[in-house]
Coordinates of C-alpha atoms and ligand atoms in Angstrom, one line a residue:
M200 CA 0.0 0.0 0.0
P201 CA 1.4 3.5 -0.9
R202 CA 2.5 5.5 2.1
E203 CA -0.2 8.2 1.6
D204 CA -3.0 5.6 1.7
R205 CA -1.4 4.0 4.8
E206 CA -1.5 7.4 6.6
A207 CA -5.0 8.0 5.6
A208 CA -6.0 4.6 7.0
A209 CA -4.0 5.1 10.3
G210 CA -6.1 4.0 13.3
A211 CA -7.8 1.2 11.4
V212 CA -7.1 -2.3 12.5
A213 CA -4.0 -3.8 10.8
V214 CA -3.7 -7.1 12.7
A215 CA -6.6 -8.7 14.5
I216 CA -5.8 -11.6 16.8
R217 CA -9.0 -13.6 17.5
K218 CA -9.1 -16.1 20.4
V219 CA -5.8 -17.5 19.4
G220 CA -4.4 -20.6 21.2
K221 CA -1.3 -22.6 20.5
R222 CA -0.3 -25.8 22.2
F223 CA 3.1 -27.6 22.1
G224 CA 2.1 -30.9 23.6
S225 CA 1.0 -30.2 27.1
V226 CA 2.3 -26.6 27.0
A227 CA -0.2 -23.8 26.3
A228 CA 2.1 -21.3 24.7
L229 CA -0.9 -19.1 23.8
D230 CA -4.2 -19.3 25.6
D231 CA -7.3 -17.4 24.2
V232 CA -5.4 -14.3 23.1
S233 CA -7.5 -11.6 21.4
L234 CA -6.2 -8.1 20.5
D235 CA -6.3 -5.5 17.7
I236 CA -3.1 -3.8 16.4
R237 CA -3.8 -0.6 14.6
R238 CA -2.3 0.6 11.4
G239 CA 0.7 2.8 11.8
E240 CA 1.1 1.8 15.4
F241 CA 4.4 0.9 17.2
F242 CA 2.9 -2.0 19.2
S243 CA 5.0 -4.0 21.7
L244 CA 4.4 -7.5 23.1
L245 CA 6.0 -7.4 26.6
G246 CA 6.4 -10.3 29.1
P247 CA 9.0 -12.6 30.8
S248 CA 10.9 -15.3 28.9
G249 CA 8.6 -18.2 27.9
C250 CA 5.3 -16.2 28.1
G251 CA 4.5 -16.7 24.4
K252 CA 5.7 -13.5 22.7
T253 CA 7.7 -15.2 20.0
T254 CA 5.0 -17.8 19.4
L255 CA 2.4 -15.0 18.8
L256 CA 4.8 -13.1 16.5
R257 CA 5.6 -16.2 14.5
S258 CA 1.9 -17.0 14.2
I259 CA 1.3 -13.5 12.7
G260 CA 4.2 -14.0 10.3
G261 CA 3.1 -17.5 9.3
F262 CA 6.0 -19.5 10.8
E263 CA 3.7 -21.1 13.4
A264 CA 0.1 -22.4 13.0
P265 CA -2.3 -21.6 15.9
T266 CA -4.2 -24.6 17.2
E267 CA -7.3 -22.3 17.8
G268 CA -8.6 -19.0 16.7
D269 CA -8.0 -16.7 13.7
I270 CA -5.5 -14.0 12.6
L271 CA -6.6 -11.3 10.2
I272 CA -4.4 -8.8 8.5
E273 CA -6.1 -5.9 6.8
G274 CA -9.4 -7.6 7.5
R275 CA -8.6 -11.0 5.8
S276 CA -7.7 -14.2 7.5
V277 CA -4.1 -15.1 6.8
L278 CA -4.0 -18.6 8.4
H279 CA -4.0 -20.3 5.0
L280 CA -1.1 -18.1 3.7
A281 CA 2.6 -19.0 3.7
P282 CA 5.0 -16.4 5.3
Y283 CA 6.0 -15.0 1.9
E284 CA 2.4 -14.6 0.9
R285 CA 1.6 -12.4 3.9
P286 CA 2.0 -8.6 3.9
T287 CA 4.5 -9.0 6.8
N288 CA 8.2 -9.3 7.3
M289 CA 10.0 -10.6 10.3
I290 CA 13.3 -9.7 11.9
F291 CA 14.4 -12.7 13.9
Q292 CA 16.1 -12.7 17.3
H293 CA 19.4 -13.9 15.8
L294 CA 19.0 -11.7 12.6
A295 CA 19.7 -14.7 10.2
L296 CA 21.9 -12.8 7.8
F297 CA 24.3 -14.4 5.3
P298 CA 27.6 -13.6 6.9
H299 CA 29.8 -14.3 3.9
L300 CA 27.7 -12.2 1.5
G301 CA 27.9 -8.4 1.1
V302 CA 25.4 -6.0 2.5
R303 CA 23.8 -5.3 -0.8
D304 CA 23.3 -9.0 -1.6
N305 CA 21.8 -9.6 1.9
V306 CA 19.3 -6.8 1.5
G307 CA 18.4 -7.6 -2.1
F308 CA 18.0 -11.4 -1.5
G309 CA 14.3 -11.4 -1.1
L310 CA 13.6 -9.2 -4.0
R311 CA 15.7 -11.3 -6.4
M312 CA 13.9 -14.5 -5.1
K313 CA 10.7 -12.9 -6.1
G314 CA 12.1 -12.2 -9.6
A315 CA 12.5 -8.5 -9.4
D316 CA 14.8 -7.2 -12.2
R317 CA 18.4 -6.2 -11.5
A318 CA 18.0 -2.5 -12.0
E319 CA 14.8 -2.2 -9.8
T320 CA 16.5 -4.4 -7.1
A321 CA 19.6 -2.1 -7.1
R322 CA 17.5 1.0 -6.9
R323 CA 15.3 -0.3 -4.0
V324 CA 18.3 -1.7 -2.1
Q325 CA 20.1 1.7 -2.3
E326 CA 16.9 3.4 -1.1
V327 CA 16.6 1.3 2.1
L328 CA 20.3 1.4 2.8
R329 CA 20.0 5.2 2.8
L330 CA 17.0 4.8 5.2
V331 CA 19.0 2.8 7.7
R332 CA 22.1 5.0 7.1
L333 CA 24.3 2.3 5.5
E334 CA 24.6 3.7 2.0
E335 CA 28.4 3.7 2.2
Y336 CA 28.5 0.0 3.2
G337 CA 26.8 -1.7 0.3
D338 CA 29.9 -3.7 -0.7
R339 CA 31.1 -4.6 2.8
R340 CA 30.7 -8.3 3.9
V341 CA 28.3 -8.7 6.8
D342 CA 31.0 -10.5 8.9
Q343 CA 33.1 -7.3 8.7
L344 CA 30.3 -5.1 10.3
S345 CA 29.7 -4.1 14.0
G346 CA 26.7 -5.4 15.9
G347 CA 24.8 -2.2 15.4
Q348 CA 25.5 -2.2 11.6
R349 CA 24.3 -5.8 11.3
Q350 CA 21.2 -4.8 13.1
R351 CA 20.6 -2.1 10.4
V352 CA 21.3 -4.6 7.6
A353 CA 18.6 -6.8 9.1
M354 CA 16.2 -3.8 9.2
A355 CA 17.0 -2.9 5.6
R356 CA 16.4 -6.5 4.4
A357 CA 13.0 -6.6 6.2
L358 CA 12.0 -3.2 4.8
V359 CA 13.1 -3.7 1.2
N360 CA 9.8 -5.0 -0.1
D361 CA 7.7 -2.4 1.9
P362 CA 5.8 -4.7 4.2
A363 CA 2.6 -3.3 5.7
V364 CA 3.5 -5.0 9.0
L365 CA 7.0 -5.5 10.4
L366 CA 7.5 -8.1 13.1
L367 CA 10.5 -7.7 15.3
D368 CA 11.6 -10.4 17.8
E369 CA 13.8 -8.8 20.5
P370 CA 16.1 -7.4 17.7
L371 CA 18.1 -5.3 20.2
G372 CA 18.6 -8.1 22.8
A373 CA 22.3 -8.8 21.9
L374 CA 23.5 -5.2 21.9
D375 CA 25.2 -3.5 24.8
L376 CA 23.2 -0.8 26.6
Q377 CA 24.5 2.4 24.8
L378 CA 24.0 0.9 21.4
R379 CA 20.6 -0.5 22.4
L380 CA 19.4 3.0 23.4
Q381 CA 20.7 4.4 20.2
M382 CA 19.0 1.7 18.1
Q383 CA 15.7 2.2 20.0
E384 CA 15.7 5.8 18.8
E385 CA 16.6 4.8 15.2
L386 CA 13.8 2.2 15.1
R387 CA 11.3 4.7 16.4
R388 CA 12.4 7.2 13.8
L389 CA 12.2 4.6 11.0
Q390 CA 8.8 3.6 12.1
R391 CA 7.5 7.2 12.1
Q392 CA 9.1 7.9 8.8
L393 CA 7.6 4.9 7.1
G394 CA 4.2 5.0 8.8
A395 CA 4.3 1.2 8.9
T396 CA 2.9 -1.0 11.6
F397 CA 5.6 -2.4 13.9
V398 CA 5.0 -5.3 16.2
F399 CA 7.9 -5.4 18.6
V400 CA 8.7 -8.2 21.0
T401 CA 10.7 -7.4 24.2
H402 CA 11.1 -8.7 27.8
D403 CA 12.4 -5.3 28.8
Q404 CA 9.7 -3.0 30.2
G405 CA 11.8 0.1 29.9
E406 CA 12.3 -0.6 26.2
A407 CA 8.6 -1.2 25.7
M408 CA 7.7 2.0 27.6
A409 CA 10.2 4.2 25.6
M410 CA 9.2 3.0 22.2
S411 CA 5.6 2.0 22.1
D412 CA 2.3 3.6 21.2
R413 CA 0.7 0.7 23.0
I414 CA 1.8 -2.4 24.8
A415 CA 0.3 -5.8 25.4
V416 CA 1.6 -7.4 28.6
M417 CA 1.6 -11.2 28.5
N418 CA 2.2 -13.9 31.1
A419 CA 2.1 -17.7 30.8
G420 CA 0.4 -17.5 27.4
R421 CA -2.3 -15.1 28.5
L422 CA -2.9 -11.5 27.8
Q423 CA -2.8 -9.5 31.0
Q424 CA -3.4 -5.9 29.8
V425 CA -3.3 -3.8 26.6
G426 CA -2.8 -0.1 26.8
T427 CA -0.6 3.0 26.4
P428 CA 2.6 3.0 28.4
A429 CA 1.0 5.5 30.8
E430 CA -2.2 3.3 31.2
I431 CA -0.1 0.2 31.9
Y432 CA 2.1 2.0 34.4
E433 CA -0.5 4.1 36.2
R434 CA -3.5 1.8 36.1
P435 CA -2.1 -1.8 36.1
A436 CA -4.9 -4.3 35.6
N437 CA -3.6 -6.9 38.0
R438 CA -0.8 -8.0 40.4
F439 CA 1.3 -9.4 37.5
V440 CA 1.4 -6.1 35.6
A441 CA 1.9 -4.0 38.8
T442 CA 5.1 -6.0 39.6
F443 CA 6.4 -6.7 36.1
V444 CA 6.3 -3.0 35.0
G445 CA 8.1 -0.5 37.3
H446 CA 8.6 -0.8 41.1
A447 CA 5.6 -0.7 43.4
N448 CA 4.7 -1.2 47.0
L449 CA 2.0 -3.9 47.2
V450 CA 0.0 -4.1 50.4
E451 CA -2.7 -6.6 51.1
A452 CA -5.7 -4.7 52.6
R453 CA -9.5 -4.9 53.0
L454 CA -12.0 -2.3 51.8
T455 CA -13.9 -0.5 54.6
G456 CA -16.0 1.9 52.6
R457 CA -16.3 4.6 50.0
R458 CA -16.2 8.3 50.4
Q459 CA -18.3 11.0 48.7
D460 CA -15.4 12.1 46.6
G461 CA -15.2 8.6 45.0
F462 CA -12.1 7.3 46.8
A463 CA -12.4 4.0 48.5
E464 CA -11.0 3.4 52.0
A465 CA -9.0 0.3 53.0
V466 CA -7.0 -0.9 55.9
S467 CA -4.1 -3.4 55.9
A468 CA -3.6 -6.2 58.5
D469 CA -0.8 -4.1 60.1
G470 CA -3.1 -1.1 60.4
L471 CA -2.1 1.1 57.5
A472 CA -5.1 3.1 56.3
F473 CA -5.3 3.9 52.5
L474 CA -7.4 6.0 50.3
G475 CA -7.3 5.0 46.6
Q476 CA -9.1 4.1 43.4
A477 CA -11.2 0.9 43.5
P478 CA -13.1 -0.7 40.6
P479 CA -16.8 0.1 40.7
H480 CA -17.8 -3.5 41.5
A481 CA -15.6 -3.7 44.6
G482 CA -17.6 -3.7 47.8
A483 CA -16.9 -3.2 51.5
R484 CA -14.9 -5.9 53.1
D485 CA -13.5 -7.1 49.8
A486 CA -9.8 -8.1 49.9
V487 CA -7.7 -5.8 47.7
L488 CA -4.1 -5.3 46.8
A489 CA -3.1 -1.6 47.3
V490 CA -0.5 -0.6 44.6
L491 CA 1.7 2.4 45.2
R492 CA 4.6 3.2 43.0
H493 CA 7.9 3.8 44.8
E494 CA 8.3 7.3 43.4
K495 CA 4.8 8.3 44.5
L496 CA 5.7 7.7 48.2
R497 CA 7.2 10.8 49.8
V498 CA 9.6 10.7 52.8
H499 CA 9.9 13.7 55.1
P500 CA 12.1 14.1 58.1
S501 CA 9.6 14.0 60.9
D502 CA 10.4 17.5 62.2
T503 CA 9.6 19.2 58.9
V504 CA 5.9 18.2 58.3
Q505 CA 2.8 18.0 60.5
A506 CA 1.1 14.9 59.2
G507 CA 1.9 11.5 57.7
V508 CA 2.4 7.9 58.5
A509 CA 5.1 7.6 61.2
A510 CA 8.0 5.3 60.1
S511 CA 11.7 4.8 60.5
V512 CA 14.3 4.4 57.7
V513 CA 15.6 0.8 57.6
E514 CA 17.8 1.2 54.6
R515 CA 19.0 4.0 52.4
T516 CA 20.3 3.0 48.9
Y517 CA 22.2 5.4 46.7
M518 CA 21.1 4.8 43.1
G519 CA 22.7 7.7 41.2
S520 CA 19.7 9.7 39.9
S521 CA 17.6 8.7 42.8
L522 CA 17.7 7.5 46.4
R523 CA 15.8 4.5 47.7
F524 CA 14.5 4.6 51.3
T525 CA 13.1 1.4 52.7
C526 CA 11.0 2.3 55.7
R527 CA 9.2 0.5 58.4
A528 CA 5.9 2.1 59.3
Q529 CA 4.3 1.9 62.8
G530 CA 2.5 -1.4 62.9
G531 CA 5.3 -3.1 60.9
A532 CA 4.5 -2.5 57.2
I533 CA 7.5 -2.1 55.0
L534 CA 7.2 0.7 52.4
T535 CA 9.8 1.8 49.8
A536 CA 10.2 5.3 48.4
D537 CA 12.4 6.3 45.4
T538 CA 13.3 10.0 45.7
P539 CA 15.0 12.1 43.1
N540 CA 18.6 12.9 44.0
D541 CA 18.0 16.7 44.2
M542 CA 15.2 16.7 46.7
P543 CA 15.3 18.2 50.2
G544 CA 15.6 15.3 52.6
R545 CA 18.1 13.4 50.4
D546 CA 20.5 13.2 53.3
I547 CA 18.0 11.4 55.6
A548 CA 20.0 8.7 57.3
E549 CA 19.3 5.1 58.2
G550 CA 17.5 4.9 61.5
A551 CA 15.9 8.4 61.1
A552 CA 12.3 9.0 62.2
V553 CA 10.3 10.1 59.2
L554 CA 6.7 10.8 58.1
L555 CA 5.5 9.2 54.9
D556 CA 2.7 10.5 52.7
W557 CA 1.2 10.0 49.3
S558 CA -1.7 11.1 47.2
P559 CA -4.9 9.0 47.1
A560 CA -4.9 9.5 43.3
D561 CA -1.7 7.4 43.2
V562 CA -3.1 4.4 45.0
V563 CA -4.8 1.7 42.9
F564 CA -6.8 -1.1 44.6
L565 CA -6.8 -4.4 42.7
T566 CA -9.4 -6.9 43.5
E567 CA -7.9 -10.1 42.0
Ligands
ADP743 N1 8.7 -25.4 19.0 C1 8.3 -25.6 20.3 N2 8.2 -26.8 20.8 C2 7.8 -26.9 22.1 N3 7.6 -25.9 22.9 C3 7.7 -24.7 22.5 C4 8.1 -24.4 21.1 N4 8.2 -23.1 20.9 C5 7.9 -22.5 22.1 N5 7.6 -23.5 23.0 C6 7.2 -23.2 24.4 O1 6.1 -22.3 24.4 C7 6.2 -21.4 25.4 C8 6.3 -20.0 24.9 O2 7.5 -19.8 24.2 P1 7.9 -18.5 23.4 O3 6.8 -18.1 22.5 O4 9.2 -18.7 22.7 O5 8.1 -17.5 24.6 P2 8.9 -16.0 24.6 O6 9.2 -15.6 23.3 O7 7.9 -15.1 25.3 O8 10.1 -16.2 25.5 C9 7.5 -21.8 26.2 O9 7.0 -22.6 27.3 C10 8.3 -22.6 25.2 O10 9.1 -23.5 25.9
MG744 MG1 11.1 -15.1 22.4

């Protein structure tokens, strides 16, 4: 599809996953997964190793056949199509380049297999090499390139036939941190420039946050939550998402009532009282899990503020850009606060008496 048409159609569904299941013997790699990936979206599949990310990606690309459900691309079921017949291209975890061939031959390989003529192949290859900033390297053998450059060759090869949907399986996993951050930016730039749909697999929540329009969090073959990075981070749907993404205090508590302003009240076994946001169906005396992000908990030396939960600092950890205070509240609850390293109170010492506070808007009560 020409780029202009793609942009006009942005927001429509590019890939629809419908109740997809995949079994390998007794292992359910995918269990009843349904989700829509929109056109022009940078969409990430996020979850721990073994949760089914690769299996889902390979199912979209045609390298794996689901045992249940359907997969539609641009509104049509693709289950009967071979990988090369689908409007997708895949970048594998281990790149799968031909090390002894030159960059140009690696990138042009697919086009030549499809019978494109020599001149057209050369033109198109040069175009994508420019896109990934490798136009000077066409004649270089792949085994003479750096890790980042090989990454770009794999990108160029996947983009050369202008796929509507690009599938990327942890493509940055093997790179060291600096290069990985740089390639994250490049991938994002490329995706915006092309307006193509990217489906990106990663187990790294920071990477998914930084790159994605939306994220699907998976665990043990099941979808846990789909949303924007902010939705996932600030309104986690369950305990798994709350712990896998970011750092949070998790406190078992029981709802005691609801206030006029909409906030629910809860009390933990060790006597901590919380206000927070509870789902509408939650009722008094329901067991809940109070989720409070580390950076939303504030620590004050106890002589500097009037109110708060009395606690003492058990441990102070220097983390560079932030400080981590592990505190024991009266009653025994352990709460952790991450504080930017330029805040007043940064020199609070271990053993100090402190007051803790937080905003009810930052507390989420989960009912499962
Ligand atoms: N070809 C296969 N044969 C048997 N089991 C497999 C195969 N591929 C994946 N699995 C299993 O399916 C589950 C999901 O694997 P995978 O999709 O590779 O997870 P991820 O990419 O999230 O690490 C794992 O338990 C894995 O061992
Ligand atoms: Mg994988």
